[in-house]
Structures are given as C-alpha cells and as structure tokens.
Coordinates of C-alpha atoms in Angstrom, one line a residue:
Chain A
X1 CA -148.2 -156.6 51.9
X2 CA -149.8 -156.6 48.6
X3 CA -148.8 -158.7 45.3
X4 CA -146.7 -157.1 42.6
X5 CA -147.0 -160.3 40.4
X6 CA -149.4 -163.0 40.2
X7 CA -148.9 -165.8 37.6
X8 CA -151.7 -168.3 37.0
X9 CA -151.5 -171.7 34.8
X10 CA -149.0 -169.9 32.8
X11 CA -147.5 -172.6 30.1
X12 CA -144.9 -171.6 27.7
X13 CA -144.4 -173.9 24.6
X14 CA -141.1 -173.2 22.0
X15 CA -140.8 -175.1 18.9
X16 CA -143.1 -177.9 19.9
X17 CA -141.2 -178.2 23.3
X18 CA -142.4 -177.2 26.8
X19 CA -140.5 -175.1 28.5
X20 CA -142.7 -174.0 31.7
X21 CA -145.6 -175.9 32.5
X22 CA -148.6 -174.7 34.4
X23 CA -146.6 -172.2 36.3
X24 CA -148.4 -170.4 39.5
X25 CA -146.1 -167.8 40.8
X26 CA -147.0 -165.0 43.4
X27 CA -144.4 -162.3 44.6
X28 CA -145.3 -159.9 47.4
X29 CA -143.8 -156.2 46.8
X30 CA -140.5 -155.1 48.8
X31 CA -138.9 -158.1 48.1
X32 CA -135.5 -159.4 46.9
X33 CA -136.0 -162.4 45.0
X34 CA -133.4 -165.1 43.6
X35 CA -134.6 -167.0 40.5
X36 CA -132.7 -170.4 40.5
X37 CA -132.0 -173.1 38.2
X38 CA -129.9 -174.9 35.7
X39 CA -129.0 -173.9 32.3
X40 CA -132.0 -173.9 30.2
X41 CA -134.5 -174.6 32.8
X42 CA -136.7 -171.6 31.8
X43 CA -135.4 -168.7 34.3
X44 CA -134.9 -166.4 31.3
X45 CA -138.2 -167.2 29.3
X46 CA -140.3 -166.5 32.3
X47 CA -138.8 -163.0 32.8
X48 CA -139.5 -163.1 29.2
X49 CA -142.9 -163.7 29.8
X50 CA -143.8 -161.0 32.3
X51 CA -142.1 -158.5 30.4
X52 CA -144.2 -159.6 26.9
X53 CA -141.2 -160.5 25.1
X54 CA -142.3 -163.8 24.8
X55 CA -145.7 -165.0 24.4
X56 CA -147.6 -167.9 26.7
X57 CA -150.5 -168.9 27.2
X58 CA -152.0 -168.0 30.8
X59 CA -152.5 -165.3 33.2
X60 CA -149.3 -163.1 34.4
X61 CA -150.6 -159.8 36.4
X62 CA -147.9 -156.8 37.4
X63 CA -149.5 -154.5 39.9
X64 CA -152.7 -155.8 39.7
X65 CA -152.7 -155.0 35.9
X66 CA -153.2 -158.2 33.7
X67 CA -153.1 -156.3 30.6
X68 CA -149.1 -157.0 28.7
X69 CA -149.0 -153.5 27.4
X70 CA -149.3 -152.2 30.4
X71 CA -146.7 -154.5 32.5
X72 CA -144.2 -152.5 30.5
X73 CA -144.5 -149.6 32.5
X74 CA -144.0 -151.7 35.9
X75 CA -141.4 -153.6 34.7
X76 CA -137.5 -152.7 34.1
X77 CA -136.0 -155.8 32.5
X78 CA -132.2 -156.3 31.8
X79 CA -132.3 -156.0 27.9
X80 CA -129.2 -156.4 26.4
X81 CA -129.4 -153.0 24.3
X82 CA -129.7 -155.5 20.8
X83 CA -131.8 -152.5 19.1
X84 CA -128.6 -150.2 19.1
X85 CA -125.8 -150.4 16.9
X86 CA -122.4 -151.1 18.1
X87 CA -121.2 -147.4 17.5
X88 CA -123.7 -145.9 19.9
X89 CA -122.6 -144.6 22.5
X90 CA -123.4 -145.1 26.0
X91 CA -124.7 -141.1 27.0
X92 CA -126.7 -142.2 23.2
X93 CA -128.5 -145.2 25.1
X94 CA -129.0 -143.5 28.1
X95 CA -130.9 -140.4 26.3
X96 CA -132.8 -142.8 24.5
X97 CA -134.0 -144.2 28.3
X98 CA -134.3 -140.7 29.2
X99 CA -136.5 -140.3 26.5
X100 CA -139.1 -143.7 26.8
X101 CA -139.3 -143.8 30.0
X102 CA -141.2 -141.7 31.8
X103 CA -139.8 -143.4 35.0
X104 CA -136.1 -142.7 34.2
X105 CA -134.4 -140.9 37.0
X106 CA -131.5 -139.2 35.3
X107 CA -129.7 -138.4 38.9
X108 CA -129.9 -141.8 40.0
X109 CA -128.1 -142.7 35.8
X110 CA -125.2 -140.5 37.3
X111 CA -125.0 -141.8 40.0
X112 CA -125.2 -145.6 39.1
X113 CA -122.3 -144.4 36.1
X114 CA -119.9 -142.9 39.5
X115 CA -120.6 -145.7 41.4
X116 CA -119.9 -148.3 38.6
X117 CA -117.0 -146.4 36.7
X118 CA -118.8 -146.7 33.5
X119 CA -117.2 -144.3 30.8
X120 CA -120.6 -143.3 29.3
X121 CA -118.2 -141.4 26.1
X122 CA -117.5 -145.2 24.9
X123 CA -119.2 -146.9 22.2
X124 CA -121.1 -149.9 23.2
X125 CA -119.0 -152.2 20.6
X126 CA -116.3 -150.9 22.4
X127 CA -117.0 -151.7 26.2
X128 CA -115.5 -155.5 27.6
X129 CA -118.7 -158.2 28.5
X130 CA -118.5 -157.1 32.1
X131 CA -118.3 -153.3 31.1
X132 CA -121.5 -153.5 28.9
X133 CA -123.4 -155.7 31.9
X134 CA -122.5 -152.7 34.6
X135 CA -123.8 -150.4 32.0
X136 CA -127.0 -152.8 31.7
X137 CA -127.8 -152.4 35.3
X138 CA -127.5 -149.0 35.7
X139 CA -130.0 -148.5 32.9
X140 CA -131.9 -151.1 34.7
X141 CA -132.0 -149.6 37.7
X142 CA -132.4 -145.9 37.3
X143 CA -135.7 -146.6 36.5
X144 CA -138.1 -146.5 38.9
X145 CA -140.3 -148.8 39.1
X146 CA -142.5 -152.0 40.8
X147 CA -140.5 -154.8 39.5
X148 CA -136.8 -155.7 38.5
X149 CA -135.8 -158.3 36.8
X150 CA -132.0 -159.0 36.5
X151 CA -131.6 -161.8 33.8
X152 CA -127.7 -162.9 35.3
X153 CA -126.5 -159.4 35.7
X154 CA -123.6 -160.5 36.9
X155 CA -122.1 -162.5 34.1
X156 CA -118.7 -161.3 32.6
X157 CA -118.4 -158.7 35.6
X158 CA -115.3 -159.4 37.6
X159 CA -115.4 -160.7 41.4
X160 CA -114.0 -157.7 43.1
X161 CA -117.0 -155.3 41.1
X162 CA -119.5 -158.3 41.6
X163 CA -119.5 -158.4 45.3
X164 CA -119.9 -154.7 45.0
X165 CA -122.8 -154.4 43.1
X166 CA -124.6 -157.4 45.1
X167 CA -123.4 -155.7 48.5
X168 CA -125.2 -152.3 47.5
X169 CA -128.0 -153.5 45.7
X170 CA -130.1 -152.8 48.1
X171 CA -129.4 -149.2 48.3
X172 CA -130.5 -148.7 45.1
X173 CA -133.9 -150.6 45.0
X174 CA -137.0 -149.0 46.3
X175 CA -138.1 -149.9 48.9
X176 CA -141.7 -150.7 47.7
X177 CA -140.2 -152.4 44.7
X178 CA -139.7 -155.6 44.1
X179 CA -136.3 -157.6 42.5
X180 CA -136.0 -160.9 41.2
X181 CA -132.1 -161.9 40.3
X182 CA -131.5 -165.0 38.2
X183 CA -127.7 -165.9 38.5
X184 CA -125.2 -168.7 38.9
X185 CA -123.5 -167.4 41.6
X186 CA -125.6 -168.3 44.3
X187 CA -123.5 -168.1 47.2
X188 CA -122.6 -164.9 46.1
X189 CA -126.4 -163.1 46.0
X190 CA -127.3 -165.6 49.1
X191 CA -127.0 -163.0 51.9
X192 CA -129.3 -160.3 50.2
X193 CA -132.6 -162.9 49.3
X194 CA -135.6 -162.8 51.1
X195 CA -137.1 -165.3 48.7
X196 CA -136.2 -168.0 46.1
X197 CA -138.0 -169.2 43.3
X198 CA -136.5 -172.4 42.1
X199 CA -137.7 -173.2 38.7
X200 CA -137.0 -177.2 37.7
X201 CA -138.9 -179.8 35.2
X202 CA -140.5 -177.2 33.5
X203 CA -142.2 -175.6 36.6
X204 CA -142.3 -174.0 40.4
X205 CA -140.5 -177.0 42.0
X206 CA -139.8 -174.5 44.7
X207 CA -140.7 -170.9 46.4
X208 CA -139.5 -170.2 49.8
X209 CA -138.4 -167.7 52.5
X210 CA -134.3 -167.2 53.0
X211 CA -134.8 -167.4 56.4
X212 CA -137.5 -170.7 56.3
X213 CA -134.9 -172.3 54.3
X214 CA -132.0 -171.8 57.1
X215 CA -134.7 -172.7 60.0
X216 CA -136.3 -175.6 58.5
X217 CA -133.8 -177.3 56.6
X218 CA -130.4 -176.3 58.6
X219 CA -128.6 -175.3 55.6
X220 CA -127.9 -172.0 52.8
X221 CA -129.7 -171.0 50.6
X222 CA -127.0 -172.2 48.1
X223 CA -126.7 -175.8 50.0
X224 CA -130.6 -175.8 49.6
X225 CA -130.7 -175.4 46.0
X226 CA -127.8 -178.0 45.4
X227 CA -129.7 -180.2 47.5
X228 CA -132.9 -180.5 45.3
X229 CA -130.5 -181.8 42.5
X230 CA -129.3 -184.2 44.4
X231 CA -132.8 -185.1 46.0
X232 CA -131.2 -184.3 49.0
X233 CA -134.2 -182.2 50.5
X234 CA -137.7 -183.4 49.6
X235 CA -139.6 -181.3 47.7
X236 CA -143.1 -180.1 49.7
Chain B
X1 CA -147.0 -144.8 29.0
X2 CA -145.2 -143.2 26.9
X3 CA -145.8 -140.7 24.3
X4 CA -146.4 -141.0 20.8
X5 CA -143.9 -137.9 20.3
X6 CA -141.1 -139.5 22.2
X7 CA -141.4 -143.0 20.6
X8 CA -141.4 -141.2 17.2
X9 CA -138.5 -138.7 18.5
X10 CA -136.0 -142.0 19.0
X11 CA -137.2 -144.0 16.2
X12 CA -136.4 -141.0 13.8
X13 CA -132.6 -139.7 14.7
X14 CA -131.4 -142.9 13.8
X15 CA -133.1 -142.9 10.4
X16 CA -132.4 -139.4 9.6
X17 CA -128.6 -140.0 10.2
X18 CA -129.3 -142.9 8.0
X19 CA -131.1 -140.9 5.1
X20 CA -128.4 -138.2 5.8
X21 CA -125.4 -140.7 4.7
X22 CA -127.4 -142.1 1.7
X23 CA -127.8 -138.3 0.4
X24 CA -124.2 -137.3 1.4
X25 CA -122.9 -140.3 -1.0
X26 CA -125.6 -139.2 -3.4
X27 CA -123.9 -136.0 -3.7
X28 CA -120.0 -137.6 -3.7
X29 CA -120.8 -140.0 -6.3
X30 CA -122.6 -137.3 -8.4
X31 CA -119.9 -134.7 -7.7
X32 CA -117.3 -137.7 -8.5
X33 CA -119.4 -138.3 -12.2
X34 CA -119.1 -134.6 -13.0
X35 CA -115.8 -134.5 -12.3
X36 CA -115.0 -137.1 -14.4
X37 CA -116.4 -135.7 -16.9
X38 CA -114.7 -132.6 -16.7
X39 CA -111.6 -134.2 -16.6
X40 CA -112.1 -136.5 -19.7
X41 CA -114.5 -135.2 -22.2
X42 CA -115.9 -131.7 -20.6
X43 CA -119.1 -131.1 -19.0
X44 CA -121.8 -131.7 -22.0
X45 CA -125.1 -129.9 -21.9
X46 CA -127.4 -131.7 -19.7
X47 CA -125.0 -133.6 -18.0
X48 CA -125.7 -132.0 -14.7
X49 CA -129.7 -133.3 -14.7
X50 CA -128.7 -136.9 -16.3
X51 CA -125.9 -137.5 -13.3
X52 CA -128.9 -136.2 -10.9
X53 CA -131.1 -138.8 -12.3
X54 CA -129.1 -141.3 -12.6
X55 CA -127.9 -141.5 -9.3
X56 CA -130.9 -140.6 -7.8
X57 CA -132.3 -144.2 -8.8
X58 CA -129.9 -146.3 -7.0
X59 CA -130.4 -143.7 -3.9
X60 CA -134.1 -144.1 -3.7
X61 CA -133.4 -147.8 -3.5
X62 CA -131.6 -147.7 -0.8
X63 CA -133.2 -145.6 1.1
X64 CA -136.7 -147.9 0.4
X65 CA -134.3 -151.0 1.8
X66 CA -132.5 -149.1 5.1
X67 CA -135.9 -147.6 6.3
X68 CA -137.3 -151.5 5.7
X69 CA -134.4 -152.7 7.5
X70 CA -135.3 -150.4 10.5
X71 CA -138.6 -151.1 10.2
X72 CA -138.4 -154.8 11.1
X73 CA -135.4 -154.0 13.7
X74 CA -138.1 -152.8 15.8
X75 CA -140.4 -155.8 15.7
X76 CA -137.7 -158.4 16.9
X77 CA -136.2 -156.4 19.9
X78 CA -136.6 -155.6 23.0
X79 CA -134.8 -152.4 23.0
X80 CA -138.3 -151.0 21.3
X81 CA -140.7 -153.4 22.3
X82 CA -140.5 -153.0 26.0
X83 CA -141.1 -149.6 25.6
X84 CA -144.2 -149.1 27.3
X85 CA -146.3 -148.3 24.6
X86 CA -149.5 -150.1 23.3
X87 CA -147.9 -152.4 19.7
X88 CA -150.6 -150.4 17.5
X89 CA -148.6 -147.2 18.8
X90 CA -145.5 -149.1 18.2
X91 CA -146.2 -150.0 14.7
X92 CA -147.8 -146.8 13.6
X93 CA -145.1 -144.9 14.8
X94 CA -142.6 -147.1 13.7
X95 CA -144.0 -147.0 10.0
X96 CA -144.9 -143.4 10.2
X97 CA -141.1 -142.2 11.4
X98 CA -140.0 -144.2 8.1
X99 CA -142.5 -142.8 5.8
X100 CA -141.3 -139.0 7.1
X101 CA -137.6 -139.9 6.6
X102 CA -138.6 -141.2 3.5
X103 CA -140.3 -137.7 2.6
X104 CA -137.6 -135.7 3.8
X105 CA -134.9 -138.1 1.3
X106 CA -137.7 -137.1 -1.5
X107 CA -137.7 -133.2 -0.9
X108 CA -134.5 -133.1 -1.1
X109 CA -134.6 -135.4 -4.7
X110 CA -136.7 -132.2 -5.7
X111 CA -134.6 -129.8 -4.7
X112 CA -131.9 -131.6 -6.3
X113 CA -133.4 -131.9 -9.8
X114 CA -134.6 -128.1 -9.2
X115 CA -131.0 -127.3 -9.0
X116 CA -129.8 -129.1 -11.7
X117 CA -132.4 -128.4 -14.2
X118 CA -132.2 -124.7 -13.2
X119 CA -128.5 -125.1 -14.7
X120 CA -129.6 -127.5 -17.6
X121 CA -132.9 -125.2 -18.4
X122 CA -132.3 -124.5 -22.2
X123 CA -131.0 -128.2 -22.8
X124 CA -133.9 -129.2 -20.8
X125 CA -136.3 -127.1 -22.5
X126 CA -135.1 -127.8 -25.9
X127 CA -135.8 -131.6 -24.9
X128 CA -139.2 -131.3 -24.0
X129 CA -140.1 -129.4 -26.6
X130 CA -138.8 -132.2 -29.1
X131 CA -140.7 -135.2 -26.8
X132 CA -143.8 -133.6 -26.3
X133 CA -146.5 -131.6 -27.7
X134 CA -146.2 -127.9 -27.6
X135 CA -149.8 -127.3 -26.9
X136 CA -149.8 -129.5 -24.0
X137 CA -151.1 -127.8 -21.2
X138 CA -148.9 -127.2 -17.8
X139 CA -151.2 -128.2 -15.7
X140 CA -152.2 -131.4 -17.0
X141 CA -148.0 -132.1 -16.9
X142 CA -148.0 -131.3 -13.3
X143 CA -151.3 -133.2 -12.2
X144 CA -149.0 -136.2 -14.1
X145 CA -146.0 -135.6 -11.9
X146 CA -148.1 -135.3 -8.4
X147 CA -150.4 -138.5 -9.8
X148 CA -146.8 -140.5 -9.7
X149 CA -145.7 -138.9 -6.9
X150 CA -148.4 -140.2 -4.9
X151 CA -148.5 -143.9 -6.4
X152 CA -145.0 -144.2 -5.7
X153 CA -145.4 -143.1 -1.9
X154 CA -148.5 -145.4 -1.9
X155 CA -146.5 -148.3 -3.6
X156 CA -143.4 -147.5 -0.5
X157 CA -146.0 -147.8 1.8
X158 CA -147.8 -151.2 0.6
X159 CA -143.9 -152.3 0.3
X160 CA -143.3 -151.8 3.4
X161 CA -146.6 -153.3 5.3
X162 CA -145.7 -156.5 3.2
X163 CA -141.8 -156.8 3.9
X164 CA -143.3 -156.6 7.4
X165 CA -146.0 -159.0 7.2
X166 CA -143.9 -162.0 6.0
X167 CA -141.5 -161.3 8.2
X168 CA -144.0 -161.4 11.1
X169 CA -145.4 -164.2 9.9
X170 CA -142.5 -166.3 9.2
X171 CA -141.4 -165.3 12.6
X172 CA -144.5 -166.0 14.4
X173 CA -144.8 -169.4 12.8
X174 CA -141.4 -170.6 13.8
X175 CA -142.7 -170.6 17.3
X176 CA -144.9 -173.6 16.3
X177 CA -142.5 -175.7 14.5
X178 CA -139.6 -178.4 15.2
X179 CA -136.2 -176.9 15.9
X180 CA -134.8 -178.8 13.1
X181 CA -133.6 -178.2 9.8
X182 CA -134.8 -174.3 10.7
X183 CA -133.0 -173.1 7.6
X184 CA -134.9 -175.2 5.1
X185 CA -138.0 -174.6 7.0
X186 CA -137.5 -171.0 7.0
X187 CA -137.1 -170.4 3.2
X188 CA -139.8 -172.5 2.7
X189 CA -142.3 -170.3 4.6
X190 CA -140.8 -167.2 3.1
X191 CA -141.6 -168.7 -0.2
X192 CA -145.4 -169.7 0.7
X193 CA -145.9 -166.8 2.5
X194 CA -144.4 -164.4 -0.2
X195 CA -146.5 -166.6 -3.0
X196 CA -150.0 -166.1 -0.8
X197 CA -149.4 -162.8 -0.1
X198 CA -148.8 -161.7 -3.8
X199 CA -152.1 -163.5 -4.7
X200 CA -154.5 -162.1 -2.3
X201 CA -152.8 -158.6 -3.0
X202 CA -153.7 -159.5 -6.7
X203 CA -157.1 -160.3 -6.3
X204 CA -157.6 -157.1 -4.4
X205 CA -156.3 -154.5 -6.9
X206 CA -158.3 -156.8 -9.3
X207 CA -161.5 -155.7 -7.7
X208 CA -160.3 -152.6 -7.0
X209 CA -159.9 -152.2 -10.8
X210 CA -162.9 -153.9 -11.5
X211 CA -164.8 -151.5 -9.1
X212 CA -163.6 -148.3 -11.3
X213 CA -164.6 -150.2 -14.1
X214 CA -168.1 -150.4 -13.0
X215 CA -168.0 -146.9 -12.3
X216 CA -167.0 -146.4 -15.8
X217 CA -165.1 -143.3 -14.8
X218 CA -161.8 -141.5 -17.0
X219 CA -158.6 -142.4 -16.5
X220 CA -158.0 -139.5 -13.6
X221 CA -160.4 -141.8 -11.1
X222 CA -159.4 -145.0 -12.1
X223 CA -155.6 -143.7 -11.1
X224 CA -156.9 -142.0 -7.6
X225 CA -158.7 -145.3 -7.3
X226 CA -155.6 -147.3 -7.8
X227 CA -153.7 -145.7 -5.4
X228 CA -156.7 -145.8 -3.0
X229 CA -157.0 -149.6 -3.6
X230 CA -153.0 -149.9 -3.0
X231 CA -153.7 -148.2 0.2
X232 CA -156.5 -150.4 1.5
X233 CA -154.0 -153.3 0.5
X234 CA -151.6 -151.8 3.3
X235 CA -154.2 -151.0 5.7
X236 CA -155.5 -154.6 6.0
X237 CA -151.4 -155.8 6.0
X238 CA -150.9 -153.6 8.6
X239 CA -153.8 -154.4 11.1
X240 CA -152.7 -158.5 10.1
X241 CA -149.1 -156.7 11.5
X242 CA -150.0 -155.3 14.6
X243 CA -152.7 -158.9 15.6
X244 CA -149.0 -161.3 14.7
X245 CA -147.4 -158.5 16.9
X246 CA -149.8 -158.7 20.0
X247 CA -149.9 -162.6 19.6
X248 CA -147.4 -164.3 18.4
X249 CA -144.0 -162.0 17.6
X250 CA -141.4 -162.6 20.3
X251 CA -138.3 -160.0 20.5
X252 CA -135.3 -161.9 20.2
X253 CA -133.7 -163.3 23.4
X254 CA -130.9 -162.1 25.5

C-alpha cells in the first residue's frame, strides 16, 4: 500500500493560540478514515491545512507531492460553496465544478443528484441546512480524486437520508482513493471505518485500525473514543 | 491543474452580469432624466450628452467598487482558492478578468457618448468652438483623450493592486494577533497599513517624476512616464499580493 498523505511536525498557531502541535499523520490510500474529536479540537483546521486553506508551519505531502499548489488537484474538500451568491443556482455551481476541475465526472454529478433527490433548479439561498450539505457531497464526490475530506457532512441532514448516504458511501469512493470523515455521529459512520484518527490536546493522541480497536480493547469504535475522555483506555 | 482559460471563464460571467446591471441602470436612470425633462421643461439642446455624462460618473464608480469587491471575494474563499491553480495564476487571472469587464463597461461609455453626441453634434460643436482654439489641431485633441484614457486604466489598476494589498495584509496579520478587541485592532491596521502604503507609493511616483525630470523631456514623456511609474507602483503591489497569498492569507472557514 502506498501513502496518500504524510504529515511531519506540522504546528498550526491561530491568533497567538496553538491549535495542533507537532502533528505526524500518515494515511495509506484505499482507506476510510474517521477524524474524531471534540468541538474545537482542531479536526477542521487540519483538513484546512492539507487543502492550503490554512497556513502552518511543517511538512504535509498528498501523493507524494509536498508542494500546496499542487495538493489541490488530489484533494476534494467539503467547501461550503461561500464564493457563490445565494441566488446561484445549484446546475450554476455544478458548471462552475465542471469547469475547474479537470477531475469532475459529470455522470457520477447526476447520478449523486438521483441518488440524493437534490433539485439542482433551486437556488442555493433557497435549499434547507441538510439540502445544501447533500448538495456539498455530491460536488465533493463527483470528483475524482486521491483524497476526501468530509468536514461533518452530515450535519443538518436528517437520520433517515444520513444512514443512507453513510451506508453507500462506499460505492461511490474509489477504490484507490482515500476518505477521511470528521463527524459527531460516531456510532453512526462506525461500521464503514477502517481507521480513526483521534485528534486531542492539540495533537495525534490517537491512530488506529477499526478492527485493532475491537480486538484489542473489546469495545466500538464509538466506546473507544468515549473512553479516551474519560481515561478509560490508556493512551499508547 | 487547471487552465488559465477556464479560471478566467468562471471568474468573468459573474462580473459581466455584474457590469451588465450597472449599464442597464445606467440607461434607466438616463432614460428616466430625459424623460423628465420632456415632461417638465422639453428636451434642451445638449441635454442628451450632459445626462450621458452625468450619469456616466456615478456608473464608473461603481463599477471601480463591484469589480474591487469581486476581486477580494476571491482571496478569502475557498470556492476559488482550492481551485487547483498555482496563487500567481489565481491572482493574475483574477485581476485580469476585472480589468476586461472593466474594458468592456468603458466601450460601451464610448459608444454611449458616440451616440449622444451624434444627436447633440451642432450644440456640441458650437461648444467647442467657443472653449477651444479653432486652430487646434485634431490630433493633438485625440493624443489628449487616449493620454487620459490610459492614466485612468493605469490609476484602476494601481487601485485595485492596493485595495488588495491592505486587505491581504490586514488579513494576514490577524493571524498573528490576540483574539481580542479584533474590531479595534482591525481598524487600526487598516489605518497603518493604508498611511504606509500611501507613503511608499508617494515616494515612488516622486522618483518617478524626478527621473523624467532628469531626462528633461516635454510634457508628452513625462505623462507616458507617469503612467509607466503608476504601473510599476502596481507591479511591486501585486507580487507583495500574490507572496501574503502563498504565506499567510487563509480562505475563510467553513
């Protein structure tokens, strides 16, 4: 298996305050990923950071590539379409993906829209929180690329449309590609990880196999990650 | 990566909408004056120019501030900046598709006064003859008009580089300082920044004009070296720009 992301000493500083701290990260390709922690614990700014959005100071390197330009083109992020205005509408956004990226599959855009019941006629200032989040990751995911990155996909999308999404998500990753998932809903994403990152005190605290979780420690993933709150489960 | 073309493709068709609407209520509140007019006092001679003019003023305005406001809408979101594209490209396109909306709102300023002055010729005419001097040759007049037309494009553009730069820099620095009183703090640097930028500005058109000085040349090359020294202004503004935008300029977050 070879690495889609390798992150070395990255630190991240925000108006005088640390946020991550000396982070080493490494994420094989093919992999399903959950990115767990608390509110504010830094989830979001390191997606931030491999994207480029965010500056640090460090190494981060996307299929082998360690220059940020160029992670662009390996990376699809869940932006939260900010650079439209609110009477765009959503066939508007999805042209303008069309458009930028190269890696855009237009097929897999209908598709994702069918599967989703997105009405792509509707403005985006018109669509609910949950609507405009389903719309999100179908832009997300029609492209094809290395690496995914779902900043809570899920939030504002109802149960019954949640499980549905999680339950097909594999279908609609490549296999070779990698996805990393940050979300609250733990139990709910549980059953497709083949990894968690758990990012605490500004860093790493954890990184671990599903499956080394249930053998060595007895419990789910969820039960894990509650557990190294409570100091439950020592941390190796 | 993705092309040049395609960057400048979607960075356009929002601006030309934009420039679209500033031109369409350009022509309402002209047609609106002239109708006034008519139903007051009667269309006078000349009337059809001086609306023209008049409102042409407050459109070039805003279409200076709306392709500024698009401009820095780029900078701060992720929409364009994960676009993968190197931030040079980004900014040059991003300032280029402005400057070409900005051209196309200018043509059609020309075509504008064209018009009306086509329909106002012999109060026009009669006009000119009184302001000027009979004997003043065409050419020179016109040399005049392109002279302006290119300060003014040149000025746009040195506007624009600097909107950009202390906005960058404003928004670069806030990465570096306490999360309090961010308000204060903020206008603060906006002042400073504004202040410095000004002065360095300053001291280079002052060498600038210094430099045609030296060259103790007419008043045609100390103009072309004006707008040359403008230009060099927004060239070193603009690489500052794209250095704050590889370093330091976040996109806002989610």
């Amino acid at each position: 298996m070879t690495n889609v992301l390798t992150i070395n000493q990255l630190t991240y500083k925000h108006n005088l305050k640390t946020i991550l701290n000396d982070i080493d990260l490494t994420l094989e390709t093919g992999k399903i990923v959950g990115l767990l922690g608390e509110n504010g614990a830094g989830k979001t700014t390191l997606m931030r950071l491999i994207t480029g959005s965010a500056k640090g100071a460090g190494t981060i390197t996307v299929c082998g590539d360690s220059v940020t330009a160029h992670h662009k083109g390996h990376v699809s992020f869940t932006e939260q379409l900010r650079g439209f205005k609110s009477n765009t509408r959503v066939d508007r956004v999805a042209n303008f993906y069309r458009l930028v990226y190269p890696d855009f599959d237009g097929q897999r855009f209908e598709e994702l829209v069918t599967f989703l019941q997105i009405d792509t006629s509707l403005k985006l200032g018109a669509l609910s929180k949950g609507m405009k989040e389903k719309v999100v990751i179908a832009l997300t995911l029609a492209r094809q690329t290395q690496l995914y990155l779902l900043d809570e996909p899920f939030s504002g999308i109802d149960s019954m449309s949640r499980k549905k999404i999680i339950s097909s998500i594999i279908k609609w990753k490549p296999a070779d590609a990698t996805m990393v998932i940050s979300d609250h809903y733990v139990s709910e994403i549980a059953p497709i990880l083949d990894e968690v990152v758990i990012v605490k005190d500004q860093t790493i605290y954890a990184h671990k196999a599903s499956d080394a979780i249930r053998e060595e420690f007895g419990i789910g993933i969820e039960a894990y990650y509650e557990s190294l709150y409570e100091g439950g489960v020592s941390h190796d | 990566m993705t092309s040049f073309g395609k960057v400048f493709q979607v960075m356009s068709r929002d601006r030309f909408r934009t420039i679209n609407k500033i031109i369409l209520v350009e022509l309402a509140v002209i047609a609106g004056t002239l109708l006034w007019s008519v139903a007051t006092r009667g269309i006078q001679s000349g009337e059809f120019f001086g609306a023209t003019m008049s409102w042409s003023v407050p459109a070039l305005f805003a279409a200076i501030i709306l392709m500024s406001v698009a401009n820095e809408h780029v900078y701060t979101r992720d929409t364009y900046r994960l676009i993968p594209i190197g931030e040079t490209k980004l900014y040059t396109t991003n300032l280029l598709s402005s400057l070409l909306m900005f051209l196309y709102f200018s043509v059609i300023q020309v075509v504008l006064y064209a018009i009306t002055s086509t329909i106002d010729a012999k109060f026009l005419s009669s006009l000119f003859a009184d302001l000027m001097n009979p004997h003043y040759p065409l050419g020179e007049a016109i040399k005049i008009v392109i002279g302006l037309e290119l300060m003014g494009l040149a000025l746009v553009i040195l506007s624009w580089t600097t909107i950009s730069l202390v906005h960058l820099v404003v928004s670069a620095t806030n990465n570096f300082l306490p999360n309090v009183s961010r308000r204060a703090v903020d206008t603060v640097l906006y002042i400073v920044v504004i202040y410095l930028v000004v002065r360095v500005a300053a001291f280079i058109f002052h060498e600038f004009n210094n430099l045609s000085g030296m060259m103790s040349a007419g008043m045609q090359t100390q103009f072309i070296v004006n707008i040359v020294g403008i230009l060099v202004v927004a060239a070193i503004e603009a690489v500052i720009n794209v250095v704050l935008l590889k370093k330091w300029v976040e996109t806002i977050p989610n």
